[in-house]
Amino acid sequence: DVKVTQSSRYLVKRTGEKVFLECVQDMDHENMFWYRQDPGLGLRLIYFSYDVKMKEKGDIPEGYSVSREKKERFSLILESASTNQTSMYLCGAGSTGELFFGEGSRLTVL
Amino acid sequence: GQNIDQPTEMTATEGAIVQINCTYQTSGFNGLFWYQQHAGEAPTFLSYNVLDGLEEKGRFSSFLSRSKGYSYLLLKELQMKDSASYLCAVSPRDSNYQLIWGAGTKLIIKP
């Protein structure tokens, strides 16, 4: 099975700070994804990448950017964090359906 | 628009059977997936249906009716460890990468 590791389980940041969320997968898979998960809503796709340096916007890319310089690493960047970006962020890797997720990064923006 | 509906919460008794329903309206259909997510943990893949009918995998089964836009996840011989959220997701035909996700059903198992 693919193992997906997210760098931070819990983060607390202040409004306006730059935030980096790192994700590493160990199975050489082309596709990687960043989702956010909020209570009462389904997972919402922020960005996905289907190859190194390739990225496509998901449903809610505003306020986020991504970087994929190496196949195993996919980073989510919040250039200027805002309180409405307080959420659980999930990184995934794999095929369209059978995604393998990291443990999640719970971000609180004060 | 595209939409997936599933009940917010269900309660069942240990040892019993429970059925979690999922209805969808999407621009296309390329498969339906069920994931399990324990509190504070990552979602994990349970099942995939692309053709109509029932797919059985141990205590868990998943059913699909494409004409009705309907699926259910059936859990038998419930155990306390089955307490989790169950997420339904659809792959629309017009997207190779994006899944449409339901909000999830929180299943509470009581002794």
PDB file of C-alpha atoms in Angstrom, chain A residues 9 31 33 35 37 40 42-43 45 48 59 96-99 101-102, chain B residues 33 35 37 40-43 45 87 91 96-99 101-103:
ATOM      1  CA  ARG A   9      -0.710  17.001  12.563  1.00  0.00           C
ATOM      2  CA  ASN A  31      -1.190  11.565  -8.869  1.00  0.00           C
ATOM      3  CA  PHE A  33      -4.102  15.644  -4.209  1.00  0.00           C
ATOM      4  CA  TYR A  35      -8.299  18.314   0.019  1.00  0.00           C
ATOM      5  CA  GLN A  37     -12.434  18.629   5.105  1.00  0.00           C
ATOM      6  CA  GLY A  40     -21.030  18.898   7.272  1.00  0.00           C
ATOM      7  CA  GLY A  42     -17.722  16.573   1.690  1.00  0.00           C
ATOM      8  CA  LEU A  43     -14.028  16.620   0.955  1.00  0.00           C
ATOM      9  CA  LEU A  45     -10.416  19.373  -3.787  1.00  0.00           C
ATOM     10  CA  PHE A  48      -4.093  18.073  -7.682  1.00  0.00           C
ATOM     11  CA  ASP A  59     -12.891  23.192  -6.765  1.00  0.00           C
ATOM     12  CA  THR A  96      -8.812   8.520  -9.112  1.00  0.00           C
ATOM     13  CA  GLY A  97     -10.785   6.182  -6.892  1.00  0.00           C
ATOM     14  CA  GLU A  98      -8.457   4.339  -4.572  1.00  0.00           C
ATOM     15  CA  LEU A  99      -6.762   7.206  -2.879  1.00  0.00           C
ATOM     16  CA  PHE A 101      -4.570   9.593   2.505  1.00  0.00           C
ATOM     17  CA  GLY A 102      -2.224  11.030   5.057  1.00  0.00           C
TER      18      GLY A 102
ATOM     19  CA  PHE B  33     -16.535   4.565  -3.964  1.00  0.00           C
ATOM     20  CA  TYR B  35     -14.391   5.118   2.292  1.00  0.00           C
ATOM     21  CA  GLN B  37     -12.901   7.345   8.323  1.00  0.00           C
ATOM     22  CA  GLY B  40      -9.102  11.872  13.822  1.00  0.00           C
ATOM     23  CA  GLU B  41      -7.770   9.515  11.181  1.00  0.00           C
ATOM     24  CA  ALA B  42      -7.374   9.407   7.415  1.00  0.00           C
ATOM     25  CA  PRO B  43     -10.115   7.977   5.186  1.00  0.00           C
ATOM     26  CA  PHE B  45     -10.751   2.784   0.872  1.00  0.00           C
ATOM     27  CA  LEU B  87     -17.922   8.583   2.913  1.00  0.00           C
ATOM     28  CA  SER B  91     -16.131   9.757 -10.202  1.00  0.00           C
ATOM     29  CA  ASN B  96     -10.156  11.700 -14.760  1.00  0.00           C
ATOM     30  CA  TYR B  97      -8.961  13.074 -11.468  1.00  0.00           C
ATOM     31  CA  GLN B  98     -11.717  14.617  -9.459  1.00  0.00           C
ATOM     32  CA  LEU B  99     -14.104  12.834  -7.146  1.00  0.00           C
ATOM     33  CA  TRP B 101     -17.697  13.544  -2.182  1.00  0.00           C
ATOM     34  CA  GLY B 102     -20.683  13.240   0.103  1.00  0.00           C
ATOM     35  CA  ALA B 103     -20.468  14.816   3.555  1.00  0.00           C
TER      36      ALA B 103
END
